[in-house]
CSV table of C-alpha atoms in Angstrom, one decimal:
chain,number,residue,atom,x,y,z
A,107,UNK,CA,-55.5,-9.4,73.2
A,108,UNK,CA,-54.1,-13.0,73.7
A,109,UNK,CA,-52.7,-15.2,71.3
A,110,UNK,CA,-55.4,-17.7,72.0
A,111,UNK,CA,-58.6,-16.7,72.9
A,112,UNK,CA,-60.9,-19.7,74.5
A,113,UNK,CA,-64.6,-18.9,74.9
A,114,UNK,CA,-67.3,-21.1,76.0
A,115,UNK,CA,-65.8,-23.7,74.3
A,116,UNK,CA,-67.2,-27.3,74.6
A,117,UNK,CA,-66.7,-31.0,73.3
A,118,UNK,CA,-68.5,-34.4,73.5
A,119,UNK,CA,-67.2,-37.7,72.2
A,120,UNK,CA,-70.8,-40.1,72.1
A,121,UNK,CA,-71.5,-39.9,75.7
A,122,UNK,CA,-68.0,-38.6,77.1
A,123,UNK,CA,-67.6,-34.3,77.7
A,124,UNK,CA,-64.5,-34.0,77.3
A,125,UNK,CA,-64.8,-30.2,77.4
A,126,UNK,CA,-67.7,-28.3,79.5
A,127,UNK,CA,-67.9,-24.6,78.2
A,128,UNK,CA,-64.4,-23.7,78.3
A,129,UNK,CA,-63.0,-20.6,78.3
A,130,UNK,CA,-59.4,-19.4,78.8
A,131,UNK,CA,-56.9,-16.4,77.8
A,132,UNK,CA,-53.6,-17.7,76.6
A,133,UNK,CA,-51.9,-14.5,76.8
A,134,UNK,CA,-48.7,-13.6,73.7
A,135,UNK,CA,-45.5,-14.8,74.4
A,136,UNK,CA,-43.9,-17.2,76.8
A,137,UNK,CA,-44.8,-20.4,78.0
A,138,UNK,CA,-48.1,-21.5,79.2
A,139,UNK,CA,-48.6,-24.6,80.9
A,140,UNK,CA,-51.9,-26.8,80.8
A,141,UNK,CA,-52.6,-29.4,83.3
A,142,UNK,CA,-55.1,-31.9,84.1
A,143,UNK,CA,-55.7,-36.0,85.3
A,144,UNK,CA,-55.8,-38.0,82.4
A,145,UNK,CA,-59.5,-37.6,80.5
A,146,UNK,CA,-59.6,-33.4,82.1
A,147,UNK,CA,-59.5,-32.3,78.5
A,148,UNK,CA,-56.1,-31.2,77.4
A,149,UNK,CA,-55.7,-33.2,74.1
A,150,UNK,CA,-58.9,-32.1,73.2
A,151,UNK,CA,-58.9,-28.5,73.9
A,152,UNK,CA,-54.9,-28.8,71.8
A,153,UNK,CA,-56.8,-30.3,68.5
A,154,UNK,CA,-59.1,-27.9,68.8
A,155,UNK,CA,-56.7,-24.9,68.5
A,156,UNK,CA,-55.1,-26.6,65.8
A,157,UNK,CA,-58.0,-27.2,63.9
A,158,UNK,CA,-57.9,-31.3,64.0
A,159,UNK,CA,-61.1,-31.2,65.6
A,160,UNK,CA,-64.6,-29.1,65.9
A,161,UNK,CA,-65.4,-27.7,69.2
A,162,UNK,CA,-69.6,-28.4,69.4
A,163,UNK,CA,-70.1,-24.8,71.1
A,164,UNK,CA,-68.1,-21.9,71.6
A,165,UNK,CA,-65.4,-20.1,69.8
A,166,UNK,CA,-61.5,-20.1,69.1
A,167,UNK,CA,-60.1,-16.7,68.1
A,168,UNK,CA,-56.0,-16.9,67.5
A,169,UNK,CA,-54.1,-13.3,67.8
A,170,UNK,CA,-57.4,-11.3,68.0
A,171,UNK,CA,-59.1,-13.0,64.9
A,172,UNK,CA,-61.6,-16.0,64.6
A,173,UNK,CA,-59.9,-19.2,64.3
A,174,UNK,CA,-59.0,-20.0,60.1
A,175,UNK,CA,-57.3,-22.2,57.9
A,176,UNK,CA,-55.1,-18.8,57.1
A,177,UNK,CA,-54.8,-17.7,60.7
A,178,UNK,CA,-53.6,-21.4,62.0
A,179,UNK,CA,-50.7,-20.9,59.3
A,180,UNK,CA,-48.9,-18.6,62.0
A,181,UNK,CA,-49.0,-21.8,64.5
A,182,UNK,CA,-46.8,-25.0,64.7
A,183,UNK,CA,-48.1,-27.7,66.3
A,184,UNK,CA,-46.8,-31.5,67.6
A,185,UNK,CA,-50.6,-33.2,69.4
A,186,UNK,CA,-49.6,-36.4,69.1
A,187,UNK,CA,-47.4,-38.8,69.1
A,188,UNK,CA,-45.0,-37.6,66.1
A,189,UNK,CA,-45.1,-40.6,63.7
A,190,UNK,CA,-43.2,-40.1,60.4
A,191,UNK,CA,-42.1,-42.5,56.9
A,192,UNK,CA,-40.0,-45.0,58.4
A,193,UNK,CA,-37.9,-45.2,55.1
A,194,UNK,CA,-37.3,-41.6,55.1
A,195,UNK,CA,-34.5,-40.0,57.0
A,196,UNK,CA,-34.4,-36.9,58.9
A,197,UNK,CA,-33.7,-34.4,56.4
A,198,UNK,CA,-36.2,-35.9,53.9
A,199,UNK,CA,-39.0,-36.1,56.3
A,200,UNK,CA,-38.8,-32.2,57.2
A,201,UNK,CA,-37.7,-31.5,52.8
A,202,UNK,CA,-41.1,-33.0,52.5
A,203,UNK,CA,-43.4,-31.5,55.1
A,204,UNK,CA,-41.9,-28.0,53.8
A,205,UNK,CA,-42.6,-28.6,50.6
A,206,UNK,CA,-46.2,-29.8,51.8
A,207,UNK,CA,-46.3,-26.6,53.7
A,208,UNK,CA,-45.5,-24.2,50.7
A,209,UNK,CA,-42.0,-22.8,52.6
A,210,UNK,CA,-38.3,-23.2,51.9
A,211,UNK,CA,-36.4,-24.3,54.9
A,212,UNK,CA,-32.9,-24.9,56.4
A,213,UNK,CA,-33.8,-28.5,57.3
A,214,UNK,CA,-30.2,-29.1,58.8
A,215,UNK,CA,-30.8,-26.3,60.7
A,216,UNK,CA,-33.9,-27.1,62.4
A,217,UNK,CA,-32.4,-31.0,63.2
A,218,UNK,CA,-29.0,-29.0,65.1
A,219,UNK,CA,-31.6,-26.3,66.8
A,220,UNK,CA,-33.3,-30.0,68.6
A,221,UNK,CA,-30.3,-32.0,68.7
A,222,UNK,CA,-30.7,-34.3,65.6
A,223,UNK,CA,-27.5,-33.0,63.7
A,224,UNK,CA,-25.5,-36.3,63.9
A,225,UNK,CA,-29.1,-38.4,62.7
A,226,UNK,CA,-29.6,-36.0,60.0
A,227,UNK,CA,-29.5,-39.0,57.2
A,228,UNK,CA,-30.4,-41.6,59.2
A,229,UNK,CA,-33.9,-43.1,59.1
A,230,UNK,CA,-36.4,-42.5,61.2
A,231,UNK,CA,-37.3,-45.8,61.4
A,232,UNK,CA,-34.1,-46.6,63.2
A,233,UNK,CA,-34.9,-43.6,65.7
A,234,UNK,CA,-36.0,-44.3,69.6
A,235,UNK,CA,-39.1,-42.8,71.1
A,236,UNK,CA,-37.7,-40.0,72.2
A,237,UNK,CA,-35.6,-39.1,68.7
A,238,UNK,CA,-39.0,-38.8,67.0
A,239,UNK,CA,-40.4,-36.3,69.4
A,240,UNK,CA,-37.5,-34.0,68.8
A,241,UNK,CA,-38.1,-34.9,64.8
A,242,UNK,CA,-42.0,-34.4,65.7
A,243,UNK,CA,-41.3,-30.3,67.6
A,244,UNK,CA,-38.5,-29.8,64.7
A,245,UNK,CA,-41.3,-30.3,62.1
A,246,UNK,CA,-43.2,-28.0,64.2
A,247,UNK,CA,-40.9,-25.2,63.7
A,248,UNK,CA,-41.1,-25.4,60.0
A,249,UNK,CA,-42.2,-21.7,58.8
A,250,UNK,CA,-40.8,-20.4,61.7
A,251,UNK,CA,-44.8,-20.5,63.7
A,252,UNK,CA,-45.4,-17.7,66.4
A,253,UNK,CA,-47.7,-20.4,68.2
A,254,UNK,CA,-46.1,-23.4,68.9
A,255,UNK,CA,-48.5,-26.5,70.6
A,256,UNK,CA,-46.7,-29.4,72.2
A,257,UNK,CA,-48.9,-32.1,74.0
A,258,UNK,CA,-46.7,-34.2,76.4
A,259,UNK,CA,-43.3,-33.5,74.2
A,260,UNK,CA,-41.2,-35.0,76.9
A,261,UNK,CA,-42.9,-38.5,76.4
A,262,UNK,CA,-40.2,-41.1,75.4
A,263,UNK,CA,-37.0,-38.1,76.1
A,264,UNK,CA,-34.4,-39.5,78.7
A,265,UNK,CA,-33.2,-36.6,81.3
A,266,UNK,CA,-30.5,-35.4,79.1
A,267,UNK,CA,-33.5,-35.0,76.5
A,268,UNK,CA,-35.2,-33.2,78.9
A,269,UNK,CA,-33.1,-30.8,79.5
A,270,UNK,CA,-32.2,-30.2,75.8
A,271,UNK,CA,-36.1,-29.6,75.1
A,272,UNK,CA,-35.9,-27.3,78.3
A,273,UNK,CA,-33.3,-24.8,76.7
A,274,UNK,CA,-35.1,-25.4,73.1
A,275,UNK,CA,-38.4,-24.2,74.3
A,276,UNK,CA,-37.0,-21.3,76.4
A,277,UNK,CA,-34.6,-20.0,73.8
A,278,UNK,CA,-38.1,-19.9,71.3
A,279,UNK,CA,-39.8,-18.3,74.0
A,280,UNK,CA,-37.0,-15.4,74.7
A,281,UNK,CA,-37.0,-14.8,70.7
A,282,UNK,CA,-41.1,-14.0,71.2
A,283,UNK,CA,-42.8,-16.9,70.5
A,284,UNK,CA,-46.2,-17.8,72.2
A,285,UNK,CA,-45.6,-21.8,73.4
A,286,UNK,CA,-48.7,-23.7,74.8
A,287,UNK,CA,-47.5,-26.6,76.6
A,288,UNK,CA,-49.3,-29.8,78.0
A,289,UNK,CA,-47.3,-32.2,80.6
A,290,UNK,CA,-47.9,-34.4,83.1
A,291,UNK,CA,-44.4,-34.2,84.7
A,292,UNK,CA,-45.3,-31.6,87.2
A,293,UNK,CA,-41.9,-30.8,88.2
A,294,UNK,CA,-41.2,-29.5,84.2
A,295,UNK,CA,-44.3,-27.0,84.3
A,296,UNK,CA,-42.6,-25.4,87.6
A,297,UNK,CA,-39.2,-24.9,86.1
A,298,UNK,CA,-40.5,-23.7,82.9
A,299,UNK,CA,-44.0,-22.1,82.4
A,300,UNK,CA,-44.8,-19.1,83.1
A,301,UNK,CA,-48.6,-19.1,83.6
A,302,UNK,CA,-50.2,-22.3,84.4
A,303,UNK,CA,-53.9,-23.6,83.4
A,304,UNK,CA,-55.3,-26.7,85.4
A,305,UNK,CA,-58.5,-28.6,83.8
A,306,UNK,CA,-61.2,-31.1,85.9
A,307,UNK,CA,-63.1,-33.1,83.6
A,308,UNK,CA,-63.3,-30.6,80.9
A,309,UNK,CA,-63.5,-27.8,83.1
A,310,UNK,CA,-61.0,-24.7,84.1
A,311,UNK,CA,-60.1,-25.5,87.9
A,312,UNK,CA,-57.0,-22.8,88.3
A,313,UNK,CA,-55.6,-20.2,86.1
A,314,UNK,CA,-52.4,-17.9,86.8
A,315,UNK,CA,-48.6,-17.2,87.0
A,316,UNK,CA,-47.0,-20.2,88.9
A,317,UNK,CA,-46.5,-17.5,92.3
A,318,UNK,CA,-49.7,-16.9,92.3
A,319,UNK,CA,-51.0,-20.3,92.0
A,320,UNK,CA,-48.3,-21.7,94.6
A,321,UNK,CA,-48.8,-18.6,97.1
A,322,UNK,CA,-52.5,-19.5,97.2
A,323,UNK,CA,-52.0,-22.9,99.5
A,324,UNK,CA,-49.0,-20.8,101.3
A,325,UNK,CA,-48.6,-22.2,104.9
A,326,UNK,CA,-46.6,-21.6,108.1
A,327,UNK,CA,-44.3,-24.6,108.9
A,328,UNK,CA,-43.4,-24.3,112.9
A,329,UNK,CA,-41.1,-26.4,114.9
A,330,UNK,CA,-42.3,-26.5,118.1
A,331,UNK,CA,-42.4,-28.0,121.5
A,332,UNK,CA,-45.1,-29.3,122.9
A,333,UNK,CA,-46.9,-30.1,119.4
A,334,UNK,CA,-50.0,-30.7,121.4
A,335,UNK,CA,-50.2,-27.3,122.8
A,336,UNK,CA,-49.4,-25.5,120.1
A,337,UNK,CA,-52.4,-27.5,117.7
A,338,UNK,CA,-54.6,-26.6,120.6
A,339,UNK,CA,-53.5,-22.6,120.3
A,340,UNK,CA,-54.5,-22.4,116.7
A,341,UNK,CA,-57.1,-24.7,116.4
A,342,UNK,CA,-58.3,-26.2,113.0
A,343,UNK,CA,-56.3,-23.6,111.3
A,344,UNK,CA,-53.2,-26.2,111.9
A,345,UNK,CA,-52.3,-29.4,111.1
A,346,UNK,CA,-49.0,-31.9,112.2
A,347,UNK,CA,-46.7,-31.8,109.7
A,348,UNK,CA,-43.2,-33.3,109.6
A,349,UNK,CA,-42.5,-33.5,113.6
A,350,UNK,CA,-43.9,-29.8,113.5
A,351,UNK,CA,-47.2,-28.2,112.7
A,352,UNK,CA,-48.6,-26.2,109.6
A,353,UNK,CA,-50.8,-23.2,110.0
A,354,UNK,CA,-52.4,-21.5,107.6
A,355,UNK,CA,-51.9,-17.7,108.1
A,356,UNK,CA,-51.3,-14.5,106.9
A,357,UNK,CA,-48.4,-12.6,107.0
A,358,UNK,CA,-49.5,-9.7,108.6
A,359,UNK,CA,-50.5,-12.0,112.0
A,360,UNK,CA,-47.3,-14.3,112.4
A,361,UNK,CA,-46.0,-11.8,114.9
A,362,UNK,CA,-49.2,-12.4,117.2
A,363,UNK,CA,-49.7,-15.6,116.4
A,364,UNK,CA,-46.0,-16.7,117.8
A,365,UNK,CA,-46.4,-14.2,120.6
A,366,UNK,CA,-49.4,-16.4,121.9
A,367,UNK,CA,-47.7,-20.0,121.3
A,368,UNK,CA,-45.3,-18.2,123.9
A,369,UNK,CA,-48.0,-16.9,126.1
A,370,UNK,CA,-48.8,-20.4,126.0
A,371,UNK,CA,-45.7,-22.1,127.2
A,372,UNK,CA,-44.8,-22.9,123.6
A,373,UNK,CA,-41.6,-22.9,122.2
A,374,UNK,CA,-40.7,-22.1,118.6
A,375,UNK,CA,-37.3,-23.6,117.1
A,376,UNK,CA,-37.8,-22.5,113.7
A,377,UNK,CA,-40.7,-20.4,111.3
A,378,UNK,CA,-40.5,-20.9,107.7
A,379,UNK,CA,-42.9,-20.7,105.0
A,380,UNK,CA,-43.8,-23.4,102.7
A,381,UNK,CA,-45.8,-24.2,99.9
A,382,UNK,CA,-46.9,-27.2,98.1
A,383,UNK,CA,-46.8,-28.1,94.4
A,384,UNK,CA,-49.2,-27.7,91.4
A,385,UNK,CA,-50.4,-31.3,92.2
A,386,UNK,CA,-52.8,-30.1,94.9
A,387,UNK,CA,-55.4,-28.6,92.4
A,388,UNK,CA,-56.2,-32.0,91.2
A,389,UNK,CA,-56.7,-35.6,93.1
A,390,UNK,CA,-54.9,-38.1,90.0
A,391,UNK,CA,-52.4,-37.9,87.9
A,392,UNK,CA,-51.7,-34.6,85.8
């Protein structure tokens, strides 16, 4: 049983799909990356979970049951850009929402826990970008969710921010939360998911741990002398690449392989496997 269960799930805004029959397993606990080029779906398929939107077809179940007002109680979610009162500070803002929500909270606990302690009675009008999207996952975390959903939550956070959100998300994953986690910053969904989902125009393109995913465009990087020889040994299977050549191989046949660039007159300076990023799955932008 995952803690989100996508099935044939789709979505049309007028004449835009912005989700084609959908279906994915968003397993319990960790961190689970979703990717995609601006317009693959992401947002859409976030508001969905949530409950902010209706999918046309398919179903939503969360933690083995259909998707419900009472069910979506045991999720948190920031799916936009967090806007808040102006005149309100901190503290109020999250007093308020729990109060909304039915649940007492420690609000000064939840501003230290994403590094708003010191802006605790400030207003949040007077807050940068990247203050409110800490404010925005802090209200997220009011009634302590076991889903949490953050679209882009690094927009408008400086490195240091980053990092802080990093640790935040990591520590809430290690104390058995389920996080579902949109980014474009490729780099972030390396360092921190643990399974990774890539959408093409509303579509699922790649699913899996990050090894997996990563492993799958695997490649032998050779630096060897003459290039031309060796690209003429194995054929379209290589390509130049950074003074040397590429080759896409298994494991199991590197020891034959090498032992005909040397039949060949070739020489090998260096073997070393290397493997390119997420970014490969789509053409754009994540």
């Amino acid at each position: 049983m995952g803690a989100i269960e996508i099935e044939g799930v789709s979505k049309r805004y007028g004449g835009v799909r912005a989700l084609d029959g959908l279906s994915l397993t968003v397993p319990g606990g960790g961190i689970y990356g979703l990717l995609g080029a601006n317009g693959a779906g992401k947002s859409t398929l976030m508001r969905i979970v949530a409950g902010l939107v209706f999918a046309d077809a398919g179903s939503v179940r969360l933690f083995g049951a259909p998707a419900s007002p009472a069910g979506r109680r045991r999720l948190g979610a920031l799916v936009e850009s967090a806007s808040f009162y102006p005149f309100l500070t901190a503290v109020e803002t999250l007093l308020i929402l729990a109060d909304t929500s039915g649940v007492a909270i420690d609000a000064g606990g939840l501003l230290e826990r994403v590094g708003l302690s010191e802006a605790a009675d400030r207003p949040v009008g007077d807050f940068s970008l990247g203050m409110k999207q800490r404010l925005g996952i802090a209200a997220a975390l009011i009634g302590a969710p076991d889903l949490l959903l953050l679209d882009e939550p690094a927009n408008g956070l400086d490195p240091p921010g980053t990092a802080e959100l990093r640790r935040l998300l990591r520590a809430l994953a290690g104390e058995g939360m389920t996080i579902l986690f949109s980014s474009h910053l490729l780099d972030e969904v390396e360092r921190l998911c643990d399974r990774v989902a890539i959408l093409d125009q509303g579509r699922l393109a790649a699913e899996g741990t990050l090894d997996t995913l990563l492993a799958a465009g695997e490649r032998l990087w050779l630096d060897v002398a003459p290039v031309d020889r060796a690209l003429a040994r194995v054929g379209d299977r290589g390509t130049p690449d950074r003074g040397g050549i590429a080759v896409g191989v298994r494991r199991a046949d590197v020891p034959a392989l090498l032992k005909a660039l040397a039949d060949d007159g070739v020489a090998v300076y260096e073997a070393r496997w290397v493997r390119p990023g997420l970014e490969r799955y789509f053409g754009g932008e994540a």
